[in-house]
Structures are given as C-alpha cells and as structure tokens.
Amino acid sequence: MKVTDLLWSDEEALLRDMLRRRLAEPVDDADAVLEELGLWQLAGFDDDGCGALQQGMLQAVAEELGRARLVTNWAAQMAAVNTIALADPKNPLKEALTTGAIRVAIAAPCESVDLGVVEHGATASVICVPWTQKSAVVRLVWLPTSALAPGDEATTTDGQPGARLSLRDALGPDAPRSGPTAAERLFRIREAFDLWELTGICARLLDETVDYAQSRQQFGRPIAKFQALQHGIAAMWIALEEIRSMALAARAALSPGAEPEALARTMGLAWIAAVPLARQIAQSAIQYHGGMGVAEEYTIAPLARRAWFLTQRQSVVRQGPGALADQIDSLV
Amino acid sequence: MLELDADLRVFRDEVAEFLSTSVPDDIRARVAAGAPLGREMMARWQGIVHARGWAAQGWPAEYGGCDWGAFKRYIYDEEVVRWDAPVLSPFGLYRLAPVIYTWGTPAQKERFLPPILDGSTWWCQGYSEPNAGSDLAALGTWAEQDGDAYVVNGTKTWTSMAHYADAIFCLVRTAREERPQAGITFLLIDLASEGVTVRPIPTLDGRANVNEVHFDNVRVPLDNRIGDEGAAWEYSRFLLGFERLQIADVPQSKRLWRRALGAARKAGIAGRADVAERLVRAAASLRALEITTLRLVARADAGEATSDEASILKVRGSRLRQELAELLVDLIGDDALTYDTLSAEASDAAVGEFLYSRASSIYGGSNEIQHTIIAKRVLGL
C-alpha cells in the first residue's frame, strides 16, 4: 500500500462527486446513465493490450452505485473485463466483453450442474461460472446462456431480478475457459466490488440516520439531541471509517502484479473486519429510524437488506477466519 | 505494510540501525516482556535518544527539535516496537514543551526546554481533579497572587508519573468567571516545594501508576506562569491537537498480538479453531485501525486539521488494546492465575498489562467523551 492509496486523487474525487450529483436525481435506467458517462469502459485495456485497471475510479463508481442503491451488472462486467485483461488476454470473449457487445453475470462458485440463483442471470448473455473442486476454485467457465437450461425467473434475497440456472449437460468442451490465475483474479476483484458497494451503502445509511435524527422530534426536541443516540450514531461513523479503510486496502491490493496470496489475505481480512461493522451500521440505522427503518417504502430497509445480502455473499464460508488460519504468520 | 518513498525508506533504515544497536540489554529485556520501566531506565533511554538528536521529534528545529512530520513519527514508532525499544515519556516532551515554545517567554524557553530535552527534569501533568474529570473546566485548584508568587491550594488526581517526577505543569484557577473555561492559568510547580504532597494511588494491576497531588499553600514564582493569566484553556485545547495521531498505538498493539500468537504456540493451541479465529479477527481489526491511522497521518502530513476525527483512534485503539491484552492473558492460561507486580516474567507482565489496559478507555479523554466529540464536531449532531 502506498501513501497515495490512502487518499482519493483529485480525478477520483471529481468522478465521485459528479456521479453523486447525477445519481441524486431519479434514475430510471442505471445502465444508461453509466453508458452516458462512459463508465462501461473503465476496466478497459491500455495501448499495450494490458489491463488498465483504474481501481480508484472503479471504487468511486461502485461506492456511488451503492450509495444510490442502484444494482446493475456493471460490477460483474468490470470484474470480468479486468480478469481477462490481466489474467487471460487470449480469451475469445475479450473483444465482445470490452465493447459491451455481451453482458456478463457471475454465478456463485459451484461444482454441479445447478448454478442456483444468478443475480442478473436473466439479462446476461454469458454466465461466468467459477468451477470448484473441494471448495477451491480451479477454473472459470464462460457459458453462453444457450448452454443453460431455461431458467425460472427468481428473485434474490435482496429483491433483485435473477434466474435459477442449471447446465443442460455436463460442461461442454467448447465453452471458453480460464485457468486458476484468472479464477483467482475474478474472485478477488468481485470481492472488492462488493466491498466498495457496501461502503457506499453504509455511508448512505449513516447520512440518512444523521438527517433523520436531526429532523425527527420526540419529547419536544430533535432525537439527535439525546446522548444515547449521539453515541450510537458516532459508533456508526467509526464503523464506516473502518470499512472505508478496508475498502482502500482492497483497491491497493488489486494493483496489477499483486502477489495472489497477499491479495487473498488482504481481501480476507477486509471482509472479516467489514461484515460485523456493516451489519452494525445497518442495524443501528434501522433502530434509530424506529418503524420507518423497517418499512419497505422508505429508504433504510432496502439499503439495509442490500448490505445484509452483500455481507452474506462474502461472509461465512469463504471469508471466515478459518480461511486465513494457515497464513497466521503473515497477518500482522 | 506501507510502501515508503525512497527518502522515508532511508529514514526508516537509519532509525532501525539506531534502535537495533543502542537499546541497553536490561531495558530491551523488560520492554520485550511488556514489563514496566522505572524512572532510571526511562531517563537513561531518553539520554541515549537525546544524544542521537531524536528526543524532540515533533518540536520545531529552532528549539532543538527534529521537526519530523506525521509519517516520520509513525515510522519511528513502528521501529520502536520492532526493536523492543522503550517509548519516551510524553509529559515533558509532548504535553508541556509545545506550550512553552508556543507561549513561553524567551527566558522560559531557555530555562525549561533544555532539561526537558535531555531528561534531567521529569515532568507530570496536573489536569484532572477529584471533581473535574471529563468536565475539566470545573477544576477548582486555586492560585492567588501574593507578591512575587502565586499561592496554590487544591488537589490534582490520577496524575501519572508524579511519584517519579521533579515537577508538575498544572491548570489552576486564578479567577472565578461566568464561563468556567475563563480564569484558568498554566503554572509550572516544583514538586519539592513546601506544601506539596504526592500520594501514590495503587491501581487494579497492583502497581503505582497514578497519584494524588495535594497543594497546601504552595508558593509558585510568578515566572513559572506560562502565557497570560486566565488564558490557559486555549493552551489545553491547543494541546489536544498534539499526539492525537499516536493515540491508537497500533505498533504496540501489533506487539501484543505477536505476544498472543507466541503464547498460543507455547501452549500448543495455536492451531485450535477457536484460538485461530480470535487471532485472525484481532488481526483484521488491527489492519482496519492501522489503515485508519495512516489515512489520518496522510491528511495531517498534507496540512489538514484532523484532531476531531482522530477521536476514532482513541476509541478503537483503546478497545483493541484491551481485547488483545485479554486474548494474551487467556492464552497464557493457568500461569496468569498468579502475578508478581514487579516481575518481568512474560506471564506477570501480561497480567499487569491486561489489568491496567482496563483504564485505556478512560485516560486521555474517556471513550464517551470521544463519542460526543465525533457526534458534535464531526457529524454536527
């Protein structure tokens, strides 16, 4: 991690602020807004054909999408493009993915024909499947949706449109495959995108809570004047700052040429720290909003549910402390 | 963890060279075990650091300081831990000296700064009183001018190091104003003065870390007043902006974590799932705190004011230190059931550290006060 990784650059801050202003307006089609701003090309290639990963810019966009509670498959697309750029440049899907001619969704790791519910699986043309053996990801398989059995429409726990997908047969030999290096890369960058989105969600939850506490009156004064709430909201800010720190660590760790073990370690520690902190923020936001916090028609419930979805996706099995126990000498 | 620029890498190597070769063996052994050092050892070490020219790290160069920025100081602190070197006592060097070189007269600077630097005068801080803790402006120690001196009466409490110190810098009341923050004056008092009593207060670790200091008609020369009469509240607020970035004490917590891992290995339980989980979770918390600290250090180095946000470092740093000390003691197991307060045995030092770390969320501004600072000054509640 370099000193410059600790702060936003002027360019990143500019993009973040511009996007925040744009997304503060009602957005009917998030994909179109990202297109309008040229953000589908952020994870492209440089002149040498190498991956020009602009981690800071990607982080800024992912956070703002989280803050605005806009869920698109942009992050999946960026993760896939970056994976190909850095770890599998001969992949035949490279051009189509980079130009956006195909849209990709990413399945959860699996080792059977059942892919489960894939977020954005109904709208993607290619499903990227991390194929596992004995819990270790050994390759990526890029499956055109034609290779899949027609899926039922399904809704994720988070309320997002998805599809319940399964393979028609065993994996076809023609499906493009990427090796373990690419598989590892996709895994890690996906973790980073989720963490960045989570950071934006938690920041919004805090902002909403501060605003609400200042406007909601009880016992003749704003509830923000009660010390119990002041301290609880201060604790939310503390938790958010620690998540922000881990989000910056994730971005620094993704630099091209990152040593895979160090990258895995950073992501593991980041999520081990972030999961309880984000859940604390979500629960506190609900608590301090009272009934408004659990009502679907207001802001907090969908944000909190998305925070829970992301922490669940990254938490218990793969990012649990046990996953890092064998690297204990390198953790501190 | 941080990749440093070339000039900071050179600096780190210089510090490492100094600390790896200059710490006397008896001192290094006690630091490695986590055992407390007495005044003799602390003064001896300060003399060595001063001879190297590094005792006054944050002071401006014109007063003999190094004028190091926040990153250099952070690197120095990391190396201190890496080489089991002692931390310098902050009271004279970093709590008193900035007030003197900012508001003192030329004669006061000449008189007081050199013995602070070389460690020949040992200072303690007289702020808290029995009825003025978090509400410091409620302090009642009274100083009344009588000819060429102030006559001081009152009591300071929780005064760290007073049993070792030669002198105390105090906030005293010289006038009763409507605003409690007004009428407070900054006085330097020789602890050998007639009428001063220092009573050590044993703490739950069984050691004497803090004291009560009574002033009974103690005469203090007018020359020992720093700055204007009644203006000291501003000085104490100014001081709050100092040392805030060191308060998380990440390097020391890293050392605690490594001792915990060592204790787990010694007990043959490092591979047990529950033990590994606690160690890994603590490592994740440490990483988050370390990066949070570095973010604030980077902003401070760029000239930004960060003292309000630095409350996060006090809250998380103290809490993590408590958790790590608890983890260490848990891993020591039955050996932690007996305890010799003065021993440098690893288990005794760990128990002492565990017990005294209970106070880390109180001293230096309680964590409740830090939450209030964040709520009001950072979030505007």
XYZ file of C-alpha atoms in Angstrom:
713
model
C 0.000 0.000 0.000
C 1.424 3.373 -0.983
C 0.789 6.737 0.626
C -1.209 7.726 -2.458
C -3.520 4.766 -1.866
C -4.647 6.310 1.417
C -6.399 9.267 -0.161
C -8.654 9.889 -3.124
C -6.885 11.503 -6.075
C -8.374 14.707 -7.484
C -9.564 12.813 -10.554
C -11.267 10.132 -8.461
C -12.882 12.688 -6.182
C -14.155 14.576 -9.211
C -15.752 11.449 -10.666
C -17.239 10.536 -7.293
C -18.767 13.967 -6.769
C -20.072 14.218 -10.306
C -21.663 10.801 -10.098
C -23.185 11.552 -6.703
C -24.856 14.644 -8.098
C -26.104 12.755 -11.154
C -27.448 9.833 -9.142
C -29.190 12.114 -6.678
C -31.723 12.692 -9.450
C -34.279 9.963 -10.144
C -32.695 7.258 -12.284
C -34.903 5.030 -14.437
C -32.127 3.129 -16.136
C -28.829 2.932 -14.288
C -27.152 1.144 -17.185
C -27.998 4.043 -19.487
C -26.588 6.578 -17.030
C -23.353 4.619 -16.808
C -23.294 4.458 -20.600
C -23.910 8.187 -20.866
C -20.953 8.824 -18.578
C -18.674 6.379 -20.378
C -18.252 4.214 -17.315
C -18.619 0.846 -19.027
C -15.121 1.371 -20.386
C -13.399 1.941 -17.036
C -11.879 -1.518 -16.821
C -10.504 -1.499 -20.341
C -7.149 -2.128 -21.897
C -4.231 0.196 -22.365
C -2.298 0.708 -25.597
C -0.217 -2.397 -24.980
C -3.302 -4.507 -24.595
C -2.711 -4.908 -20.868
C -5.348 -4.355 -18.281
C -5.571 -0.709 -17.383
C -7.207 -1.188 -14.055
C -8.193 2.138 -12.614
C -9.010 0.808 -9.187
C -9.713 4.210 -7.690
C -12.163 5.148 -10.428
C -13.886 1.774 -10.208
C -14.120 2.158 -6.449
C -15.641 5.609 -6.799
C -18.338 4.339 -9.172
C -19.082 1.221 -7.136
C -19.454 3.270 -3.958
C -21.767 5.761 -5.586
C -23.912 2.997 -7.064
C -24.132 1.545 -3.567
C -24.995 4.912 -2.063
C -27.747 5.379 -4.656
C -28.830 1.794 -4.104
C -28.601 1.036 -7.816
C -27.858 -2.590 -8.537
C -26.683 -3.298 -12.076
C -24.409 -5.886 -13.575
C -21.821 -3.160 -14.201
C -19.570 -4.516 -11.444
C -19.757 -8.051 -12.821
C -18.864 -6.737 -16.269
C -15.930 -4.713 -14.947
C -14.691 -7.682 -12.918
C -14.877 -9.938 -15.962
C -13.136 -7.468 -18.267
C -10.385 -6.876 -15.757
C -9.925 -10.591 -15.209
C -9.474 -11.186 -18.913
C -7.246 -8.141 -19.296
C -4.852 -9.142 -16.574
C -5.035 -12.898 -16.385
C -6.457 -14.274 -19.607
C -5.814 -11.878 -22.524
C -6.296 -14.597 -25.164
C -9.851 -15.264 -24.095
C -12.030 -15.244 -27.251
C -14.662 -13.186 -25.447
C -12.225 -10.356 -24.824
C -13.393 -8.008 -27.542
C -17.095 -8.601 -27.114
C -16.829 -8.108 -23.379
C -14.728 -4.995 -23.636
C -17.019 -3.307 -26.113
C -20.052 -4.320 -24.131
C -21.424 -6.382 -27.021
C -22.129 -9.083 -24.489
C -23.194 -8.645 -20.920
C -21.953 -11.000 -18.272
C -23.316 -12.210 -14.953
C -21.286 -14.092 -12.385
C -22.579 -17.241 -10.737
C -21.669 -18.344 -7.261
C -18.887 -20.933 -7.110
C -20.255 -24.362 -7.929
C -19.244 -27.882 -8.815
C -22.506 -29.300 -10.041
C -24.935 -28.599 -12.844
C -27.072 -26.490 -10.562
C -25.875 -22.876 -10.605
C -28.510 -21.652 -8.215
C -29.952 -18.172 -8.497
C -27.681 -15.901 -10.528
C -28.066 -12.172 -9.982
C -28.812 -10.549 -13.377
C -28.801 -14.045 -14.875
C -31.953 -13.338 -16.874
C -30.484 -10.375 -18.744
C -26.906 -11.531 -19.287
C -25.769 -13.258 -22.446
C -22.840 -15.014 -20.795
C -22.681 -16.507 -17.351
C -19.246 -16.702 -15.781
C -19.080 -19.788 -13.603
C -16.282 -20.261 -11.069
C -15.856 -24.029 -11.096
C -14.702 -25.556 -7.853
C -13.209 -28.807 -6.694
C -13.061 -29.494 -2.972
C -14.017 -25.870 -2.294
C -11.076 -24.465 -4.302
C -11.828 -22.571 -7.494
C -9.948 -24.301 -10.281
C -11.196 -22.551 -13.405
C -13.719 -20.169 -14.859
C -16.167 -21.281 -17.486
C -17.792 -18.657 -19.671
C -21.149 -20.069 -20.659
C -23.446 -18.562 -23.235
C -26.916 -18.660 -21.854
C -27.832 -21.004 -24.688
C -25.829 -23.668 -22.876
C -28.123 -23.371 -19.918
C -31.486 -24.860 -19.265
C -34.214 -22.242 -19.484
C -34.231 -20.731 -16.077
C -37.084 -19.823 -13.853
C -37.194 -16.225 -13.008
C -36.116 -15.865 -9.452
C -35.615 -13.062 -7.033
C -32.551 -12.801 -4.874
C -32.959 -12.379 -1.152
C -32.156 -8.799 -1.830
C -35.103 -8.370 -4.176
C -33.026 -8.256 -7.339
C -34.125 -9.964 -10.542
C -32.214 -13.138 -11.176
C -32.596 -16.509 -12.793
C -32.382 -20.005 -11.401
C -29.968 -21.618 -13.812
C -28.602 -25.075 -14.446
C -26.447 -26.632 -17.100
C -28.200 -28.680 -19.773
C -25.479 -31.293 -19.609
C -22.009 -31.681 -18.294
C -19.759 -28.752 -19.222
C -19.420 -28.575 -22.984
C -15.885 -28.696 -24.374
C -16.474 -25.581 -26.457
C -17.155 -23.204 -23.655
C -14.271 -20.761 -23.181
C -12.370 -21.476 -20.028
C -9.900 -19.533 -17.976
C -7.345 -21.099 -15.695
C -6.831 -20.803 -11.954
C -4.993 -17.471 -12.130
C -7.950 -15.843 -13.828
C -10.337 -17.608 -11.498
C -8.465 -16.213 -8.516
C -8.424 -12.746 -10.064
C -12.154 -12.760 -10.730
C -12.825 -13.889 -7.228
C -10.765 -11.160 -5.651
C -11.966 -8.304 -7.776
C -15.544 -9.375 -7.230
C -14.888 -9.231 -3.513
C -13.526 -5.723 -3.910
C -16.538 -4.533 -5.888
C -18.873 -5.896 -3.252
C -16.850 -4.173 -0.540
C -16.898 -0.852 -2.376
C -20.636 -1.086 -2.958
C -21.083 -1.938 0.713
C -19.063 1.133 1.680
C -21.392 3.351 -0.323
C -24.448 1.717 1.203
C -23.112 2.180 4.730
C -22.233 5.821 4.032
C -25.782 6.437 2.844
C -27.225 4.650 5.879
C -25.197 6.941 8.121
C -26.158 10.099 6.212
C -29.827 9.171 6.289
C -29.615 8.479 10.019
C -27.925 11.816 10.750
C -30.582 13.672 8.726
C -33.437 11.781 10.306
C -32.139 12.259 13.852
C -31.953 15.998 13.260
C -35.471 16.262 11.890
C -37.403 13.735 13.974
C -38.761 15.325 17.151
C -39.618 13.461 20.341
C -40.064 14.814 23.856
C -40.058 18.288 22.339
C -36.673 18.215 20.649
C -34.796 16.513 17.820
C -33.773 12.991 18.793
C -30.224 13.939 17.723
C -30.005 15.882 20.994
C -30.217 12.710 23.088
C -26.789 11.458 24.083
C -27.726 7.800 23.683
C -28.412 8.412 20.000
C -25.423 10.694 19.564
C -23.099 7.987 20.809
C -24.791 5.300 18.760
C -24.539 7.369 15.589
C -20.913 8.217 16.384
C -20.302 4.464 16.636
C -21.835 4.083 13.154
C -19.353 6.666 11.844
C -16.457 4.837 13.491
C -17.575 1.569 11.881
C -17.930 3.258 8.494
C -14.425 4.722 8.659
C -13.006 1.274 9.359
C -14.884 -0.163 6.389
C -13.542 2.701 4.274
C -10.035 1.815 5.368
C -10.501 -1.783 4.305
C -12.035 -0.658 1.009
C -8.902 1.372 0.308
C -6.732 -1.588 1.249
C -8.663 -3.711 -1.243
C -8.109 -1.206 -4.007
C -4.372 -1.021 -3.290
C -4.091 -4.797 -3.173
C -5.602 -5.159 -6.642
C -2.731 -3.425 -8.381
C -1.539 -5.371 -11.431
C 1.171 -7.809 -10.428
C -0.209 -8.249 -6.933
C 1.017 -11.432 -5.341
C -2.049 -13.748 -5.155
C -1.516 -14.812 -1.553
C -1.169 -11.221 -0.371
C -4.274 -10.282 -2.328
C -6.246 -13.134 -0.789
C -5.025 -12.161 2.650
C -5.997 -8.527 2.246
C -9.453 -9.419 0.944
C -9.947 -11.963 3.694
C -9.008 -9.530 6.456
C -11.075 -6.814 4.804
C -14.237 -8.889 4.842
C -13.658 -10.331 8.288
C -13.491 -6.759 9.558
C -16.247 -5.365 7.348
C -19.028 -7.901 7.884
C -19.783 -7.168 11.549
C -19.176 -3.439 11.070
C -21.614 -3.172 8.157
C -24.230 -5.192 9.991
C -23.816 -2.918 13.000
C -24.379 0.128 10.786
C -27.440 -1.415 9.130
C -28.981 -2.464 12.429
C -28.301 0.920 14.027
C -29.803 2.759 11.054
C -32.960 0.691 11.381
C -33.037 1.139 15.143
C -32.669 4.923 15.078
C -35.317 5.281 12.372
C -37.844 3.410 14.506
C -40.709 1.999 12.466
C -39.522 3.953 9.437
C -36.440 1.759 9.460
C -38.304 -1.425 8.661
C -40.899 -0.005 6.277
C -40.150 -1.033 2.711
C -41.479 2.214 1.282
C -38.741 4.281 2.931
C -35.027 4.389 2.235
C -33.471 2.415 5.048
C -34.964 -1.055 4.624
C -33.807 -1.645 1.023
C -30.341 -0.305 1.845
C -30.031 -2.449 4.939
C -31.241 -5.509 3.075
C -28.658 -4.969 0.337
C -25.955 -4.563 2.991
C -27.042 -7.832 4.521
C -27.070 -9.534 1.087
C -23.511 -8.427 0.304
C -22.158 -9.399 3.701
C -23.857 -12.759 3.407
C -22.423 -13.299 -0.067
C -18.910 -12.684 1.214
C -19.030 -13.793 4.777
C -19.443 -17.046 6.481
C -17.860 -19.786 4.463
C -15.162 -18.292 2.279
C -14.185 -15.270 4.305
C -14.423 -16.747 7.759
C -11.377 -16.533 9.982
C -10.638 -20.204 9.389
C -9.771 -19.385 5.788
C -6.791 -17.337 6.953
C -5.607 -19.508 9.815
C -2.909 -21.115 7.705
C -1.428 -17.686 6.926
C -1.354 -16.537 10.501
C 2.321 -15.591 10.475
C 1.713 -13.095 7.676
C -1.346 -11.347 9.099
C 0.255 -8.685 11.317
C 2.597 -2.655 5.295
C 3.112 0.792 3.783
C 5.404 1.049 0.751
C 7.559 4.067 1.517
C 9.145 6.584 -0.802
C 12.924 6.455 -1.088
C 13.602 9.221 1.453
C 11.369 7.605 4.054
C 12.985 4.213 3.410
C 16.364 5.761 4.135
C 14.925 7.313 7.273
C 13.478 4.003 8.423
C 16.827 2.290 7.909
C 18.554 4.980 9.984
C 16.050 4.514 12.795
C 16.375 0.738 12.618
C 20.156 0.981 12.755
C 19.969 3.195 15.830
C 17.339 1.210 17.701
C 18.848 -2.178 16.941
C 22.209 -1.196 18.364
C 21.514 1.370 21.080
C 18.981 -0.076 23.496
C 20.750 -1.406 26.622
C 20.113 -5.122 27.148
C 18.437 -4.754 30.541
C 15.987 -2.221 29.145
C 15.293 -4.184 25.980
C 14.525 -7.315 28.001
C 11.896 -5.568 30.107
C 10.297 -3.908 27.090
C 10.165 -7.232 25.235
C 8.354 -8.807 28.158
C 5.940 -5.899 28.480
C 7.202 -5.094 31.978
C 7.133 -1.505 33.280
C 10.304 0.587 33.403
C 11.191 2.787 36.340
C 12.447 6.341 36.094
C 16.110 5.319 35.986
C 15.626 3.186 32.889
C 13.355 5.712 31.184
C 15.768 8.576 31.885
C 18.756 6.530 30.728
C 16.984 5.753 27.471
C 15.941 9.343 26.931
C 19.566 10.386 27.384
C 20.587 7.958 24.640
C 17.861 9.171 22.273
C 18.714 12.790 23.038
C 22.381 12.148 22.259
C 21.247 10.885 18.863
C 19.252 14.109 18.429
C 15.864 12.408 18.263
C 14.215 13.119 21.614
C 12.155 16.071 20.423
C 10.687 14.570 17.294
C 7.836 16.958 16.677
C 9.454 20.118 18.012
C 10.465 22.882 15.613
C 14.161 22.790 14.721
C 14.808 26.230 16.288
C 14.255 24.716 19.740
C 16.442 21.716 19.122
C 13.699 19.516 17.710
C 13.669 17.221 14.687
C 10.619 18.846 13.093
C 9.506 15.436 11.853
C 6.199 15.197 10.063
C 3.480 12.722 10.974
C 4.796 9.940 8.718
C 8.307 10.057 10.159
C 6.921 9.855 13.650
C 4.712 6.939 12.694
C 7.687 5.122 11.176
C 9.783 5.802 14.270
C 7.047 4.367 16.498
C 6.848 1.245 14.342
C 10.575 0.715 14.590
C 10.488 1.275 18.351
C 8.208 -1.709 18.652
C 10.111 -3.783 16.137
C 13.321 -3.414 18.138
C 11.801 -3.616 21.632
C 12.858 -0.079 22.465
C 11.048 1.980 25.104
C 8.573 4.720 24.321
C 9.695 8.093 25.648
C 7.673 9.644 28.449
C 5.411 12.158 26.696
C 4.673 14.582 29.519
C 7.628 16.946 29.278
C 8.444 16.346 25.634
C 4.998 16.479 24.078
C 2.489 17.889 26.564
C 4.483 20.681 28.183
C 7.136 21.694 25.667
C 4.682 22.744 22.913
C 3.026 25.150 25.360
C 6.382 26.603 26.368
C 7.760 27.048 22.871
C 4.438 28.487 21.682
C 3.522 30.801 24.573
C 6.579 30.976 26.840
C 8.899 33.965 27.108
C 12.436 33.678 25.688
C 13.736 33.304 29.249
C 11.257 30.478 29.964
C 12.207 28.674 26.752
C 15.872 28.909 27.689
C 15.243 27.752 31.228
C 12.761 24.924 30.745
C 13.286 23.368 27.308
C 16.888 22.043 27.603
C 16.249 19.956 30.749
C 13.079 18.551 29.160
C 15.108 17.508 26.136
C 17.938 15.807 27.998
C 15.590 14.263 30.559
C 17.211 15.892 33.581
C 13.860 17.324 34.705
C 10.999 14.863 34.794
C 7.504 16.299 34.404
C 3.981 15.136 35.134
C 0.637 16.622 34.134
C -1.757 18.159 36.676
C -5.112 18.486 34.939
C -7.739 16.156 36.486
C -9.133 16.847 39.917
C -11.492 14.934 42.199
C -14.413 16.993 40.874
C -13.075 17.797 37.412
C -12.544 14.816 35.157
C -14.231 14.826 31.759
C -15.584 18.249 32.750
C -12.113 19.695 33.106
C -13.320 23.305 33.192
C -14.847 22.557 36.597
C -11.362 22.489 38.122
C -11.034 24.239 41.455
C -7.353 24.223 42.407
C -6.946 27.855 43.338
C -3.925 30.118 42.793
C -3.888 33.563 44.317
C -1.189 36.113 43.689
C 0.775 37.167 46.770
C 3.716 39.457 45.999
C 6.118 37.723 43.634
C 4.366 34.360 43.820
C 1.094 32.520 43.423
C -0.140 30.632 46.452
C -1.679 27.372 45.291
C -4.236 25.263 47.170
C -6.093 22.223 45.907
C -5.742 18.653 44.708
C -4.858 17.052 41.403
C -5.586 13.391 40.872
C -4.914 10.460 38.531
C -1.545 12.105 37.936
C 0.596 9.630 36.022
C 4.280 9.506 36.950
C 4.051 12.064 39.772
C 5.887 9.629 42.054
C 8.859 9.821 39.647
C 8.564 13.434 38.616
C 10.507 16.540 39.650
C 7.843 18.992 38.603
C 4.229 19.268 37.525
C 2.529 21.510 34.979
C -0.917 22.455 36.196
C -4.115 24.106 35.179
C -5.189 26.253 38.126
C -7.984 28.725 38.659
C -6.908 32.337 39.175
C -10.338 33.956 38.756
C -13.967 32.923 39.007
C -15.710 33.948 35.806
C -19.170 33.227 34.477
C -17.680 30.992 31.789
C -15.897 28.151 33.618
C -13.310 27.997 30.829
C -12.204 31.538 31.655
C -9.917 32.322 34.592
C -7.712 29.224 34.192
C -3.928 29.693 34.281
C -0.990 27.452 33.315
C 1.555 27.071 36.142
C 4.773 25.092 36.489
C 5.296 23.806 40.021
C 8.381 22.222 41.553
C 7.232 19.088 43.377
C 9.936 19.661 46.005
C 8.175 22.868 47.047
C 7.000 23.145 50.629
C 3.330 22.141 50.916
C 3.286 19.589 48.081
C 2.281 16.028 48.944
C 2.315 13.196 46.444
C 0.271 10.134 47.374
C 0.530 7.137 45.030
C -2.803 5.502 44.241
C -2.400 1.755 43.703
C -4.384 0.668 40.650
C -6.047 -2.642 39.853
C -2.812 -4.014 38.431
C -1.291 -3.645 41.892
C 1.247 -1.105 40.700
C 1.595 2.612 41.384
C 0.812 4.239 38.069
C -1.097 7.289 39.228
C -1.084 9.659 42.159
C -2.922 12.292 44.074
C -1.015 15.573 44.382
C -2.040 17.976 47.167
C -1.086 21.629 47.257
C -1.272 23.279 50.640
C -0.302 26.967 50.417
C 2.399 26.170 47.877
C 4.282 29.278 46.730
C 4.988 29.301 42.978
C 7.092 32.109 41.462
C 5.239 34.336 39.004
C 7.959 33.486 36.485
C 6.545 29.963 36.397
C 3.334 31.090 34.740
C 3.280 30.278 31.032
C 1.326 32.702 28.879
C -1.309 35.085 30.091
C -3.171 34.759 33.342
C -6.601 33.246 32.781
C -5.872 32.152 29.201
C -4.803 28.550 29.739
C -7.996 26.926 28.445
C -6.849 27.877 24.966
C -3.494 26.193 25.604
C -5.060 22.950 26.765
C -7.319 22.910 23.693
C -4.255 23.522 21.540
C -2.535 20.574 23.184
C -5.453 18.286 22.365
C -4.399 18.625 18.737
C -0.988 17.143 19.567
C -0.243 13.464 19.795
C -3.711 12.550 18.599
C -2.327 10.515 15.738
C -0.150 8.440 18.075
C -3.006 7.632 20.383
C -4.173 4.476 18.619
C -0.798 2.963 19.418
C -1.023 0.483 16.562
C 2.616 -0.610 16.796
C 2.188 -1.503 20.473
C -0.981 -3.407 19.698
C 0.866 -5.308 16.992
C 3.397 -6.309 19.596
C 0.588 -7.504 21.870
C -0.860 -9.553 19.005
C 2.507 -11.191 18.342
C 2.902 -11.986 22.030
C -0.554 -13.571 21.942
C 0.436 -15.712 18.962
C 3.628 -16.674 20.790
C 1.649 -17.620 23.891
C -0.716 -19.751 21.809
C 2.207 -21.553 20.234
C 3.907 -22.061 23.582
C 0.711 -23.623 24.906
C 0.418 -25.776 21.776
C -3.029 -24.423 20.928
C -2.326 -22.045 18.033
C -3.978 -24.437 15.600
C -7.189 -24.790 17.605
C -10.087 -23.343 15.623
C -11.371 -21.049 18.359
C -7.891 -19.696 19.086
C -7.129 -19.147 15.404
C -10.460 -17.371 14.992
C -9.713 -14.914 17.801
C -6.249 -14.227 16.443
C -7.489 -13.707 12.887
C -10.369 -11.455 13.948
C -7.982 -9.380 16.052
C -5.600 -9.148 13.086
C -8.437 -7.866 10.897
C -9.355 -5.219 13.473
C -5.707 -4.223 13.749
C -5.410 -3.840 9.987
C -8.512 -1.639 9.884
C -7.181 0.540 12.688
C -3.745 0.758 11.128
C -5.090 1.965 7.789
C -7.460 4.382 9.504
C -4.474 5.793 11.384
C -2.408 6.061 8.218
C -5.235 7.855 6.421
C -5.305 10.485 9.161
C -1.499 10.665 9.206
C -1.511 11.267 5.441
C -4.051 14.052 5.796
C -2.162 15.631 8.707
C 1.054 15.461 6.701
C -0.754 17.341 3.940
C -1.655 20.072 6.424
C -5.286 19.143 7.119
C -6.775 19.521 10.596
C -7.779 16.072 11.815
C -7.943 16.351 15.585
C -11.719 15.824 15.883
C -11.759 12.814 13.586
C -8.758 11.430 15.468
C -11.194 10.547 18.267
C -11.753 7.335 16.315
C -8.163 6.379 17.066
C -8.663 6.771 20.794
C -11.893 4.755 20.792
C -10.755 1.900 18.590
C -7.142 1.919 19.759
C -8.029 1.592 23.433
C -10.701 -1.003 22.836
C -8.466 -3.120 20.649
C -5.660 -2.910 23.149
C -7.998 -4.164 25.844
C -9.166 -7.024 23.647
C -5.627 -8.019 22.745
C -4.454 -7.919 26.354
C -7.421 -10.098 27.279
C -6.606 -12.515 24.467
C -2.988 -12.704 25.607
C -3.931 -13.477 29.184
C -6.472 -16.070 28.076
C -3.795 -17.822 26.055
C -1.351 -17.820 28.953
C -3.917 -19.815 30.875
C -3.127 -21.045 34.371
C 0.153 -19.154 34.508
C -1.913 -15.980 34.610
C -3.540 -17.017 37.866
C -0.568 -15.807 39.882
C 1.059 -12.446 39.467
C 4.109 -10.600 40.719
C 3.701 -6.885 40.055
C 7.404 -6.169 39.643
C 8.488 -9.244 37.730
C 9.422 -9.117 34.056
C 8.297 -12.709 33.545
C 6.127 -12.861 30.452
C 3.032 -14.038 32.287
C 3.362 -11.420 35.033
C 3.921 -8.633 32.537
C 0.905 -9.781 30.539
C -1.376 -9.844 33.571
C -0.213 -6.377 34.573
C -0.815 -5.085 31.081
C -4.230 -6.716 30.907
C -5.310 -5.204 34.192
C -4.009 -1.707 33.533
C -5.333 -1.688 29.977
C -8.816 -1.526 31.531
C -8.012 2.152 32.084
C -7.042 2.894 28.491
C -10.614 3.724 27.531
C -10.729 6.262 30.388
C -7.481 8.210 30.383
C -6.624 10.780 27.735
C -10.300 11.659 27.295
C -12.782 8.873 28.005
C -14.285 6.992 25.102
C -17.663 8.509 25.967
C -16.189 11.973 25.519
C -14.668 10.856 22.209
C -18.093 9.690 21.011
C -19.502 13.080 21.945
C -16.718 14.849 20.031
C -17.487 12.758 16.947
C -21.223 13.313 17.281
C -20.995 17.069 17.707
C -17.918 18.143 15.759
C -17.697 15.542 13.000
C -21.371 14.756 12.415
C -22.871 18.046 13.564
C -25.474 16.430 15.848
